[in-house]
Coordinates of C-alpha atoms in Angstrom, one line a residue:
X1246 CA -38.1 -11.7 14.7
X1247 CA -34.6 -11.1 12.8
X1248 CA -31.2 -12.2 15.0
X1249 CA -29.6 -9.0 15.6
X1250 CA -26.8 -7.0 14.3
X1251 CA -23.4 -8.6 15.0
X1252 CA -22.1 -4.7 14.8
X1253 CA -24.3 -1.5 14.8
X1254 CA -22.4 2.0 14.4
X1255 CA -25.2 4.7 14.7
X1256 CA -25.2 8.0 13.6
X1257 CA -20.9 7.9 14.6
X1258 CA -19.5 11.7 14.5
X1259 CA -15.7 11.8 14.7
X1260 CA -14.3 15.4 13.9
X1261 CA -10.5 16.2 14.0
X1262 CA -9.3 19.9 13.7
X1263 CA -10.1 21.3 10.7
X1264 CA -12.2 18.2 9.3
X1265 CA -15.1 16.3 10.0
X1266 CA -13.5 12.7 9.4
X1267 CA -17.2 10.9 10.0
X1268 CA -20.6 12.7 9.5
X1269 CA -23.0 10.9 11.2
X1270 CA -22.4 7.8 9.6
X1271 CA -24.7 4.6 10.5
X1272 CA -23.2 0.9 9.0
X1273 CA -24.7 -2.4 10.2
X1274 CA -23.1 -5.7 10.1
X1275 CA -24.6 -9.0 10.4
X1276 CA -23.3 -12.2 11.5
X1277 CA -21.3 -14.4 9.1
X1278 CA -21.8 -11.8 6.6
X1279 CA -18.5 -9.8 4.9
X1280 CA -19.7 -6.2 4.6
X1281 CA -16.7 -3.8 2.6
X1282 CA -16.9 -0.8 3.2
X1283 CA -15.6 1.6 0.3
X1284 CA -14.7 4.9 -0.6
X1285 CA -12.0 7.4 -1.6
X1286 CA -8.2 8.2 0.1
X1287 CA -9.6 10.0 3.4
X1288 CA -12.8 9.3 3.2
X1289 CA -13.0 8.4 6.7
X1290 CA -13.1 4.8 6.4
X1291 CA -10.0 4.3 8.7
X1292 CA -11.2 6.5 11.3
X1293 CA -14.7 4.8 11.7
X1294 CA -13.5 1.2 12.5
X1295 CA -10.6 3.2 14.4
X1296 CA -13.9 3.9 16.4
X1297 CA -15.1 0.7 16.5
X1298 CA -11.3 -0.5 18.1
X1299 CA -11.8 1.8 20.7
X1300 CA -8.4 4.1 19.5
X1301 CA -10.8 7.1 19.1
X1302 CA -13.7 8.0 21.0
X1303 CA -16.7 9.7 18.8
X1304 CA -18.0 12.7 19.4
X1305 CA -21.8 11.1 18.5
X1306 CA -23.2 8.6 18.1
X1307 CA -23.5 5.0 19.5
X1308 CA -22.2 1.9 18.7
X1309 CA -24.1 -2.2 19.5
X1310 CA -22.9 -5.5 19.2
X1311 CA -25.6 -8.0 19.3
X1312 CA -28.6 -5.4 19.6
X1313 CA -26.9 -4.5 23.1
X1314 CA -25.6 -1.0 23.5
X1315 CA -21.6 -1.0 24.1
X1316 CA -18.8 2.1 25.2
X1317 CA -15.4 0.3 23.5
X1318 CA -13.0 3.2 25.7
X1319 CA -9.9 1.8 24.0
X1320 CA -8.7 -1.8 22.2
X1321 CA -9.0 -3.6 25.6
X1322 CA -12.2 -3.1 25.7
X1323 CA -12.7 -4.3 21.8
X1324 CA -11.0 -7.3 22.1
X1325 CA -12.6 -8.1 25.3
X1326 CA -16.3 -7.7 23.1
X1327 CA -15.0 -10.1 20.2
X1328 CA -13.2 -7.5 18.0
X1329 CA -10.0 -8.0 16.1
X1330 CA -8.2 -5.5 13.4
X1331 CA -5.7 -6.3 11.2
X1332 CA -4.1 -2.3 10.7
X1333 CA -3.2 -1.4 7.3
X1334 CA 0.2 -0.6 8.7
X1335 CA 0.8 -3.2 10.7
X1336 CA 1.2 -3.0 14.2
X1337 CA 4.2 -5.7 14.8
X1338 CA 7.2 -5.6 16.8
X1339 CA 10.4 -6.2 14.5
X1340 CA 12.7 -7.6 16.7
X1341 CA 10.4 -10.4 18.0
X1342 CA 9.4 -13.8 16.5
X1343 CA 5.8 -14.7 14.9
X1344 CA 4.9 -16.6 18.1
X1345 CA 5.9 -13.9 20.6
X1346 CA 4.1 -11.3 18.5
X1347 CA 0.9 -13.2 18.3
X1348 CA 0.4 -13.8 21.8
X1349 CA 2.1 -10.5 23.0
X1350 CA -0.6 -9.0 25.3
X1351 CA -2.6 -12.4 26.5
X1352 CA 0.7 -14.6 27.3
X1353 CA 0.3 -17.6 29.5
X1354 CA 2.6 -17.7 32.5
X1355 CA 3.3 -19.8 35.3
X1356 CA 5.1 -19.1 38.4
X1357 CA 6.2 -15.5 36.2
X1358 CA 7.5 -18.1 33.8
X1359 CA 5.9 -17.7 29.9
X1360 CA 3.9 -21.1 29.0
X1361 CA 4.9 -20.7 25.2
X1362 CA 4.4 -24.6 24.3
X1363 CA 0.7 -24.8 24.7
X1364 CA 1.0 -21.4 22.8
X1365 CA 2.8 -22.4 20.5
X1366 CA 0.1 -25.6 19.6
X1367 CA -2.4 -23.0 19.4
X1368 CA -1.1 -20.9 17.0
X1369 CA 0.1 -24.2 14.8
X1370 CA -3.7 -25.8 15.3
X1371 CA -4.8 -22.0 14.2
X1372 CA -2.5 -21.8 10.8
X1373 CA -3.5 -25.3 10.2
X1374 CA -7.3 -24.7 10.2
X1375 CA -7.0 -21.8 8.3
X1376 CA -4.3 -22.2 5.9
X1377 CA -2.2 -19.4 7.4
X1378 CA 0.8 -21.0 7.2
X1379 CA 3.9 -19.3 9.1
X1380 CA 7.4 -20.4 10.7
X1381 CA 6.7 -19.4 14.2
X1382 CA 10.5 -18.5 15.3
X1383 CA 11.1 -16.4 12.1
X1384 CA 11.7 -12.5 13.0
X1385 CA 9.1 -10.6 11.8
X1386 CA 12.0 -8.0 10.2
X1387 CA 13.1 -10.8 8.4
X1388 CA 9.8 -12.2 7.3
X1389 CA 7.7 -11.0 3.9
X1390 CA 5.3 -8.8 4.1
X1391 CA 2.3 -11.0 3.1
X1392 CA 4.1 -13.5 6.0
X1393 CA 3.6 -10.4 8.3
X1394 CA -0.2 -10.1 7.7
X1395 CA -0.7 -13.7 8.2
X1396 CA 0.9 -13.0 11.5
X1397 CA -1.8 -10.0 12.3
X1398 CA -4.8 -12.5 11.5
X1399 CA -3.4 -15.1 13.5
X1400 CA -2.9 -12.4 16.6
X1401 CA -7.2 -12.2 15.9
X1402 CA -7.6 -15.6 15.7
X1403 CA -5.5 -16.7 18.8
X1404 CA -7.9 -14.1 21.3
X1405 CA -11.2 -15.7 20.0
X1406 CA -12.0 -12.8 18.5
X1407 CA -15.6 -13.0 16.6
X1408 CA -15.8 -9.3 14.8
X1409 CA -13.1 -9.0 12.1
X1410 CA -11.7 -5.5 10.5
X1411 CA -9.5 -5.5 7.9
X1412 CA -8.7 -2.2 7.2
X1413 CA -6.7 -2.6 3.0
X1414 CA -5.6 -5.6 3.7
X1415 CA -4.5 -6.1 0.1
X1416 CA -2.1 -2.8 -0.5
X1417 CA 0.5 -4.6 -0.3
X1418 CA 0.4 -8.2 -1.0
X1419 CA 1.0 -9.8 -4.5
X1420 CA -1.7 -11.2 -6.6
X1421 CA -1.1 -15.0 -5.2
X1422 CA -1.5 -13.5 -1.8
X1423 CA -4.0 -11.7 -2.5
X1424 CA -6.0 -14.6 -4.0
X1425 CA -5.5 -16.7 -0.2
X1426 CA -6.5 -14.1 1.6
X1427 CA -9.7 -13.7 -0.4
X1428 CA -9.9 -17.3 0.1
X1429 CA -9.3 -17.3 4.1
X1430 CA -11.6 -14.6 4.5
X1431 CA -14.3 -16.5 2.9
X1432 CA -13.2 -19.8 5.1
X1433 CA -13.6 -17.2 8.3
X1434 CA -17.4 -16.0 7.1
X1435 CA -18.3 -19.7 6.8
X1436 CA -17.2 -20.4 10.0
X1437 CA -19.6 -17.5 11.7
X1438 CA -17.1 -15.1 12.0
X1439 CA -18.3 -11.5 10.7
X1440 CA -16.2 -9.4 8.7
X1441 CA -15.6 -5.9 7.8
X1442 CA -13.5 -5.2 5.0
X1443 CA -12.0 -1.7 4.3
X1444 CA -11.0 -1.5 0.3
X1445 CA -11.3 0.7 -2.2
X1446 CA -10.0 -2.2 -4.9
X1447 CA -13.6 -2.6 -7.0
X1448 CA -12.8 -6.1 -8.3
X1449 CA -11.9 -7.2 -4.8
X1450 CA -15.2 -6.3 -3.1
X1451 CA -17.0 -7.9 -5.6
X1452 CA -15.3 -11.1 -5.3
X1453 CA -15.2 -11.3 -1.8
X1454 CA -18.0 -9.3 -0.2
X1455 CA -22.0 -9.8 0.4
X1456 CA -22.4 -6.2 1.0
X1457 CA -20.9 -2.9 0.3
X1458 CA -21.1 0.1 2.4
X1459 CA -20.2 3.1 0.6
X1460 CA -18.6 6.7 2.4
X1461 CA -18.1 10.3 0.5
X1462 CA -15.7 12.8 2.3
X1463 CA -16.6 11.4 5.5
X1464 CA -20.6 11.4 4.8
X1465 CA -22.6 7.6 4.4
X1466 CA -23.5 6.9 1.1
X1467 CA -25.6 3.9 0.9
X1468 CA -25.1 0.2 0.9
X1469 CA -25.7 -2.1 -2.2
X1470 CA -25.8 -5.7 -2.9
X1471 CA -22.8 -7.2 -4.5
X1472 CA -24.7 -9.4 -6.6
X1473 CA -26.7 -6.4 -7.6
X1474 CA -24.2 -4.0 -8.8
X1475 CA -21.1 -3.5 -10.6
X1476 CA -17.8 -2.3 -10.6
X1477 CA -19.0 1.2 -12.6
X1478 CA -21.7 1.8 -10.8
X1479 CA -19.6 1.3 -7.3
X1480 CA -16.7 4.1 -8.6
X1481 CA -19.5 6.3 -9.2
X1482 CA -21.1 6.1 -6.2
X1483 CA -17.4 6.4 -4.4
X1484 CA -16.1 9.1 -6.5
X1485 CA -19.1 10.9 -7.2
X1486 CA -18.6 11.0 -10.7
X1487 CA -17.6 8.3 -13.9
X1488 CA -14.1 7.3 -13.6
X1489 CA -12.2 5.9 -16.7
X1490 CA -11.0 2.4 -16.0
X1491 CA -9.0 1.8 -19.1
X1492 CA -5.9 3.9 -19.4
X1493 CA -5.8 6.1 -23.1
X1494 CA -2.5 6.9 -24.3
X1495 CA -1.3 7.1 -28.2
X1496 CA 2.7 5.1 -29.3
X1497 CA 5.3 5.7 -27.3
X1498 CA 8.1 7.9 -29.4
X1499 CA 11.1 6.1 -27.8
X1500 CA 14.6 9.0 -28.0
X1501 CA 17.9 9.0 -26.7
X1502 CA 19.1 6.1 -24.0
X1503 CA 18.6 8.2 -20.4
X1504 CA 19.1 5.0 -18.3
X1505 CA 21.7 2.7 -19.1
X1506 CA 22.4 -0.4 -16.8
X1507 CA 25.3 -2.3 -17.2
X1508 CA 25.5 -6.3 -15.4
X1509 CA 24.5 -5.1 -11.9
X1510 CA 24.7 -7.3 -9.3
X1511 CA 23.3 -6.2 -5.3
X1512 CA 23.8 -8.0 -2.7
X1513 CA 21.1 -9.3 0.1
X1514 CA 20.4 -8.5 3.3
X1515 CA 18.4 -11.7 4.1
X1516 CA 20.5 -14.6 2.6
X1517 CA 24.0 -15.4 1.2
X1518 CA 23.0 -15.2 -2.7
X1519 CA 22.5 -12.1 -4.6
X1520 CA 18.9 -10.3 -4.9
X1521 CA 20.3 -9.3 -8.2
X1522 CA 21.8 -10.8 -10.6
X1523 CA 23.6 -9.4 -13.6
X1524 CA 21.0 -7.1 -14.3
X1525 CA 21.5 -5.0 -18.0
X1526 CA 18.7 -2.3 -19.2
X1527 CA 17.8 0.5 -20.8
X1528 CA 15.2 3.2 -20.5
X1529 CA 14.9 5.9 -23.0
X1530 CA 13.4 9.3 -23.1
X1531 CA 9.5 9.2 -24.0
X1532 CA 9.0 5.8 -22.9
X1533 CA 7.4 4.1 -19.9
X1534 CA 9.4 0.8 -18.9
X1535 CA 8.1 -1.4 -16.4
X1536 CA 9.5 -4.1 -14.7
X1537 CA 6.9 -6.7 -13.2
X1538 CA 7.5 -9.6 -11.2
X1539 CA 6.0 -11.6 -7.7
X1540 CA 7.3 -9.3 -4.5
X1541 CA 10.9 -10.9 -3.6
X1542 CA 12.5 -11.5 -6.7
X1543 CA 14.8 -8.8 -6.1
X1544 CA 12.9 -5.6 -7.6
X1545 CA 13.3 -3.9 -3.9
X1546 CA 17.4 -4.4 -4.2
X1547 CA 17.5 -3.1 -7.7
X1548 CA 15.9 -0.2 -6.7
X1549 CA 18.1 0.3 -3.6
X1550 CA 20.9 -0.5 -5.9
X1551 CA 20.0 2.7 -8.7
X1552 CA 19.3 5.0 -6.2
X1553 CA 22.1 4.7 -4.0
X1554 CA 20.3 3.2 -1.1
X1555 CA 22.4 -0.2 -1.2
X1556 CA 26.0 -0.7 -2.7
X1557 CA 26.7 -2.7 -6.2
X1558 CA 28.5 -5.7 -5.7
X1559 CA 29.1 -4.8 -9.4
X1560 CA 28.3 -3.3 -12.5
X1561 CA 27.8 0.2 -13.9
X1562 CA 25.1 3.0 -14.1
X1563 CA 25.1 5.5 -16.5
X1564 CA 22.2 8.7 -16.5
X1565 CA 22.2 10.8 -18.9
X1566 CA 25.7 9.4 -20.1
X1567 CA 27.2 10.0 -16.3
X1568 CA 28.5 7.1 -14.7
X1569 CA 26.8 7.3 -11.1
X1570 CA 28.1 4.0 -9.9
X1571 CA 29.6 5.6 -6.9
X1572 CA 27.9 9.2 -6.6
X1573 CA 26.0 9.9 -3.4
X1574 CA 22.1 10.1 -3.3
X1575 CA 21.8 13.6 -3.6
X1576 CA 23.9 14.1 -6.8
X1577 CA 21.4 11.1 -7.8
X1578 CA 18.2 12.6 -6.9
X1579 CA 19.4 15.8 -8.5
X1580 CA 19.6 13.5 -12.0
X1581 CA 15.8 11.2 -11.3
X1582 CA 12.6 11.8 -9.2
X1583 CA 11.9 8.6 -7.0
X1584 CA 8.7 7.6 -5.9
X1585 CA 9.6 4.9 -3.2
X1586 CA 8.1 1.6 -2.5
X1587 CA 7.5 1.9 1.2
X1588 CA 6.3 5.5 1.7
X1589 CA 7.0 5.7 5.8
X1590 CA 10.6 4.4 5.2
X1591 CA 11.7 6.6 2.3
X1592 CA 8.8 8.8 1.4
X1593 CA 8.0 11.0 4.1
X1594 CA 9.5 12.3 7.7
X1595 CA 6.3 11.8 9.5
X1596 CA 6.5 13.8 12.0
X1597 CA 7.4 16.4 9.7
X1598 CA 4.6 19.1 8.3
X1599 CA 3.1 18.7 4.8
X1600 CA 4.7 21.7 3.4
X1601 CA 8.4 20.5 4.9
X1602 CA 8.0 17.1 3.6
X1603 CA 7.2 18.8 0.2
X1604 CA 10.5 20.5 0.2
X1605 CA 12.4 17.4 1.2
X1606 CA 14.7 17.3 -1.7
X1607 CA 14.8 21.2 -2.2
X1608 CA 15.1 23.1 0.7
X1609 CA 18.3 23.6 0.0
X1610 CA 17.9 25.4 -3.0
X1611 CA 17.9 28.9 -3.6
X1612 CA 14.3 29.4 -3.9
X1613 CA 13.5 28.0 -0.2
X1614 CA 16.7 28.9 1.6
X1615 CA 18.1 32.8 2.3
X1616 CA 22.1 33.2 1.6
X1617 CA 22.4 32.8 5.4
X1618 CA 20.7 29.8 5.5
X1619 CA 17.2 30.2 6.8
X1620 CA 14.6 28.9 5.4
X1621 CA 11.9 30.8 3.3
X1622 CA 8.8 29.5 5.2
X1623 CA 6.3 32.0 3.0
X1624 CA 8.1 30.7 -0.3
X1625 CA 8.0 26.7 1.2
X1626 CA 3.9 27.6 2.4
X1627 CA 2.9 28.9 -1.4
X1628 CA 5.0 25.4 -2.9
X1629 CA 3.2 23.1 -1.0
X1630 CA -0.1 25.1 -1.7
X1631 CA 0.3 25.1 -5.1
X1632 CA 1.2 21.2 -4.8
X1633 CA -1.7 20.5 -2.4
X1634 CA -4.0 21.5 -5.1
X1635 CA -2.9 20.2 -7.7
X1636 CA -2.3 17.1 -6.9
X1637 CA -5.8 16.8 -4.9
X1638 CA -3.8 16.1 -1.5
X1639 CA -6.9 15.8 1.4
X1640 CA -5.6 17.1 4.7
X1641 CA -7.5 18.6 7.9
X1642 CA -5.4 21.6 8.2
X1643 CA -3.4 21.7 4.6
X1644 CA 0.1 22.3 4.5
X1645 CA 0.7 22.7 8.5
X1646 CA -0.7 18.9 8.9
X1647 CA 1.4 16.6 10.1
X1648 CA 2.0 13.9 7.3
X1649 CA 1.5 11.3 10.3
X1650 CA -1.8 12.5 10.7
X1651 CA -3.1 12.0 7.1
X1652 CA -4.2 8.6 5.3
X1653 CA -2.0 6.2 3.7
X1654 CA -3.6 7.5 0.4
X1655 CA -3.0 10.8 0.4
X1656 CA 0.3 10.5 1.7
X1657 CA 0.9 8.4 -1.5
X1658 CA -0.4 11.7 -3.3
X1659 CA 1.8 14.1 -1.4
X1660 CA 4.7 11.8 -2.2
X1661 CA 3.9 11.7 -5.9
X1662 CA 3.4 15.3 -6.1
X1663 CA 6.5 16.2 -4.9
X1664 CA 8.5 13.8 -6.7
X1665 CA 6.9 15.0 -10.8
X1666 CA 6.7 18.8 -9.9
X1667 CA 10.7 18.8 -9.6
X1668 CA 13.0 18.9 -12.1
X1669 CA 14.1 15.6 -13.4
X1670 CA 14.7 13.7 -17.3
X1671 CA 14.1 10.2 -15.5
X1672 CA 11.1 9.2 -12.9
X1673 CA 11.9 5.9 -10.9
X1674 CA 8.1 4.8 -9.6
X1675 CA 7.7 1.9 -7.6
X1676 CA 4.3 0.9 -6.9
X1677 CA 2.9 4.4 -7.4
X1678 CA -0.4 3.4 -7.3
X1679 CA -0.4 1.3 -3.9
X1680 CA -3.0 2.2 -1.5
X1681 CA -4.7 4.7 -3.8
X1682 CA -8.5 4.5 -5.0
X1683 CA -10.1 4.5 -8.6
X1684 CA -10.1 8.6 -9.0
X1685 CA -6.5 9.0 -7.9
X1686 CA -5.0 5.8 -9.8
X1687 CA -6.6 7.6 -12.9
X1688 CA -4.9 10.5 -12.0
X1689 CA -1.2 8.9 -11.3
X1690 CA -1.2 6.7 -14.7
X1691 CA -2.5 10.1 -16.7
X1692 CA 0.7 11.9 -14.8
X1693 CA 2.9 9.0 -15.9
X1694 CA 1.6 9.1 -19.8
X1695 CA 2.1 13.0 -19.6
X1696 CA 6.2 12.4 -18.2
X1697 CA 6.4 9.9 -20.9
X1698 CA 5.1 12.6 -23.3
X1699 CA 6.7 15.3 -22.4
X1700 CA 10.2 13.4 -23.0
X1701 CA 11.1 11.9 -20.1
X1702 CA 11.9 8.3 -19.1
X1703 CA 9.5 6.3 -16.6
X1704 CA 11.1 3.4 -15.2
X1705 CA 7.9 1.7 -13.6
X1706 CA 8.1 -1.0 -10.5
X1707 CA 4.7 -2.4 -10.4
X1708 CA 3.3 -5.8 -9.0
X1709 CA -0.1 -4.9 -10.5
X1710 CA -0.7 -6.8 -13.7
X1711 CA -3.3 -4.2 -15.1
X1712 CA -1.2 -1.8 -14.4
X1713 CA 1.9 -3.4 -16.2
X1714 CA -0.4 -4.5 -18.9
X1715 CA -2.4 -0.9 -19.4
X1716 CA 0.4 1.8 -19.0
X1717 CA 3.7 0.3 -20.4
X1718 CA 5.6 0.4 -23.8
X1719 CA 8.2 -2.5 -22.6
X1720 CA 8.1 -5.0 -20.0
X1721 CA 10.8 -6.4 -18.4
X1722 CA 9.7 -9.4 -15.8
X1723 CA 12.3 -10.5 -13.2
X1724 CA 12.2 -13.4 -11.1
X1725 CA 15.0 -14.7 -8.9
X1726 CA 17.0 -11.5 -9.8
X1727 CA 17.3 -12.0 -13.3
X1728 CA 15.1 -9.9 -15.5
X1729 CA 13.7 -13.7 -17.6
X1730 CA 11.6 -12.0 -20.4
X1731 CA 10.8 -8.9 -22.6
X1732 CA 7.5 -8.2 -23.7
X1733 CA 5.5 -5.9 -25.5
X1734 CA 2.3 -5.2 -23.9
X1735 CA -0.5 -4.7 -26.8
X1736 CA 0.7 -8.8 -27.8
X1737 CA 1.1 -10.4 -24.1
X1738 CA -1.8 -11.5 -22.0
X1739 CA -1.7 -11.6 -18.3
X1740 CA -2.0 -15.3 -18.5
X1741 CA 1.4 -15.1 -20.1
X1742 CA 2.5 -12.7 -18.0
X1743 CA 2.4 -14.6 -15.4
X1744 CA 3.8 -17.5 -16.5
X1745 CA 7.0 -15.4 -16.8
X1746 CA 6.8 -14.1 -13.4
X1747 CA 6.7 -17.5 -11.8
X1748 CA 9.1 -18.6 -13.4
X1749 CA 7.8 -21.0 -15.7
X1750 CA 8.6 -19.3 -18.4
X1751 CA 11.9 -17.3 -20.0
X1752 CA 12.6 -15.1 -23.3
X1753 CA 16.4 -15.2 -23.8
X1754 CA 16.1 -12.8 -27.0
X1755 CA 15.5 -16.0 -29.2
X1756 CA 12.2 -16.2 -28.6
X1757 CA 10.1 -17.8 -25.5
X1758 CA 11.2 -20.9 -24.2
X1759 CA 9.4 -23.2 -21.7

């Protein structure tokens, strides 16, 4: 007879107004065994191992851990059955150290006095075993975001826990990162531990998974075989249709300078040197310029820096000829769209409504706003409409939903939306892509070819090497806050690439040196 099911979830309905988030949806994982389980922005992925934690109850369904019927009423109860999950926006508290956020919830005391020594052992013998190494007094505000994840696996790790979710673990780690992680992951499913791995990144599955359960709008697919499949037959099966996974575009027809950045210099917020560091660049109309590098080396400052977020230390900024050293963010944002790197930050006011987050930068205007200052709410409804379909944005109850209640993905799509529909000569996008599937990243690099087309500038922030590599006309790779090398994409390689963006290598306008 076969060992049981680590996990079974059987026939799991989870509806929320407006949308059926799971449709009866059975997955089975087995023990030792890395099952991914893929499919598009709101597909429902999040929600069913949001089941499986206990932080929704489904309306169907039931779910087994070792071929034994279990209720899981809320993340107690998971975690008292063997089940961790590492949330794809972490769930950490800023003001605390590694340590004290790893054992928050299952601390030791004695006499009402916290035991953190033999803690603190445990969670060095832990990072030890596993290679996740972390400082264990660091603030996790002051701490990279890969450093961060490490901290979530370790909270896993440090409650025994046997049944591991992931849920995009990758969205936001660089491609070193990303390669441990893969490489932890594995260490954890040769050590018995089972593991369920929410991605919709194709060449990550099939490097890192046995099996692959696939979900459509909230309906089970099927599951495949990695070693019997491929990466064009998985889109298909995901997106329901072929997706194109090499980006088309025709030359670039480079025009006037739009962007013009003169020796800036920003400060940082986490040490005594500057993020940037005599930064110069140019970006002009029709072309797409993208500045690659390892997360760190200062891109997040330099964006702060051009769109008013953070001070220069110095240095000059000219758009469109204007000097907008000193001008506020509005004037700024009138003058560039900005698709920010951290979408809950700068992106979106959560608690807000689609439609109002839609009209964040316009509502203002005359078109949203009477002469006595109330707002047009049938004008802002038909906007974010129009948006909403266009830009494929999946929501249970359209433009009233609250942009807290939708996935990560879509999000990303309502930001992007927004941010090409108003008017603008020069687009700032940082990751763009981040946390999007196949269909959707098709969709965002044929939206930044058609700005680049139509005239305007793209300045691109990317730690994606395809990406750099496939939609670009220049690169510009900084490290250490000094932009090291220029490249032109149709004669780099990535191997190249990232020889620059470790710093091994630099192109002072003379030609590469070593």
């Amino acid at each position: 007879m076969d060992a049981p099911y680590a996990i079974e979830m059987l026939n799991i309905t989870k509806r929320f107004p407006g949308i059926i988030a799971n449709d009866n949806v059975t997955i089975q994982l087995r023990k030792g065994e890395i099952l991914a389980l893929l499919g598009e922005n709101g597909a429902g992925k999040s929600t069913l191992m949001s089941v499986l934690f206990g932080l929704y109850q489904p309306e169907e369904g039931i779910i087994k851990k070792d071929g034994k019927e279990v209720k899981i009423n809320d993340p107690n109860d998971a975690n008292d059955l063997g089940i961790g999950m590492v949330h794809q926006h972490f769930k950490l508290v800023q003001c605390f150290t590694v340590l004290e956020n790893i054992i928050l919830g299952v601390e030791t005391t004695k006499n009402g006095v916290l035991q953190m020594d033999e803690a603190r052992k445990k969670v060095m013998a832990l990072s030890e075993k596993y290679g996740l190494y972390v400082d264990p007094d660091a603030k996790i505000e002051d701490i990279t975001v890969g450093m961060q994840q490490r901290t979530e696996i370790l909270k896993m790790l440090y409650r025994d826990n046997e049944i591991l979710i992931f849920d995009e673990p990758t969205a936001v780690l660089t491609p070193q990162e990303i390669e441990e992680l893969m490489q932890i992951m594995k260490n954890l499913a040769k050590e018995g531990k089972s593991i369920l791995f929410i991605s919709h990144k194709l060449n990550e599955i099939m490097e890192v998974a046995d099996r692959v359960s696939v979900l459509r709008k909230g309906k089970y697919i099927g599951t495949v075989n990695v070693s019997e499949t491929n990466e064009a037959e998985l889109s298909r099966m995901m997106v329901g249709r072929d997706v194109q996974l090499v980006v088309e575009k025709g030359p670039a027809h480079p025009g006037k300078v739009l962007l013009d950045i003169q020796n800036m210099t920003v400060a940082s917020k986490v040490h005594k040197n500057n993020a940037v560091k005599n930064v110069s660049l140019q970006v002009r109309a029709g072309e797409i310029v993208c500045i690659a590098g390892i997360d760190g080396n200062g891109q997040s400052e330099f964006v702060y820096g051009l769109s008013g977020l953070e001070p220069l230390v110095s240095g000059k900024i000219l758009l469109e000829g204007k000097d907008i050293t000193k001008a506020s963010i509005r004037s700024r944002s009138e003058l560039m769209s900005h698709i920010p790197e951290d979408r809950h930050k700068h992106g979106l006011v959560l608690d807000y409504s689609l439609e109002y987050n839609m009209i964040l930068q316009l509502y203002f205007e005359p078109q949203f706003t009477t002469k006595g200052g109330f707002l047009k709410r049938k004008e802002i409804r038909e906007y974010a409409d129009k948006l909403i379909g266009e830009y494929d944005v999946r929501s249970g109850q359209g433009a009233v939903t609250a942009a807290r209640a939708m996935s990560g993905g879509n999000q990303q799509k309502a930001i992007i939306g927004r941010e090409l529909d108003r008017p603008h000569d020069l687009l700032l996008a940082v990751q763009p892509t981040r946390g999007l599937d196949v269909g959707a990243i098709e969709g965002v690099h044929r939206n930044l070819i058609k700005e680049r087309d139509s005239g305007k500038g793209v300045l691109l922030v990317s730690l994606e090497l395809e990406e750099v590599l496939n939609v670009s006309d220049r690169i510009l790779v900084m490290y250490e806050g000094e932009i090291v090398g220029e490249l032109d994409p149709k004669k780099t390689t990535a191997e190249e690439l990232g020889l620059y963006m470790a710093g091994a290598k630099r192109n002072t306008g003379k030609g590469a040196e070593a």
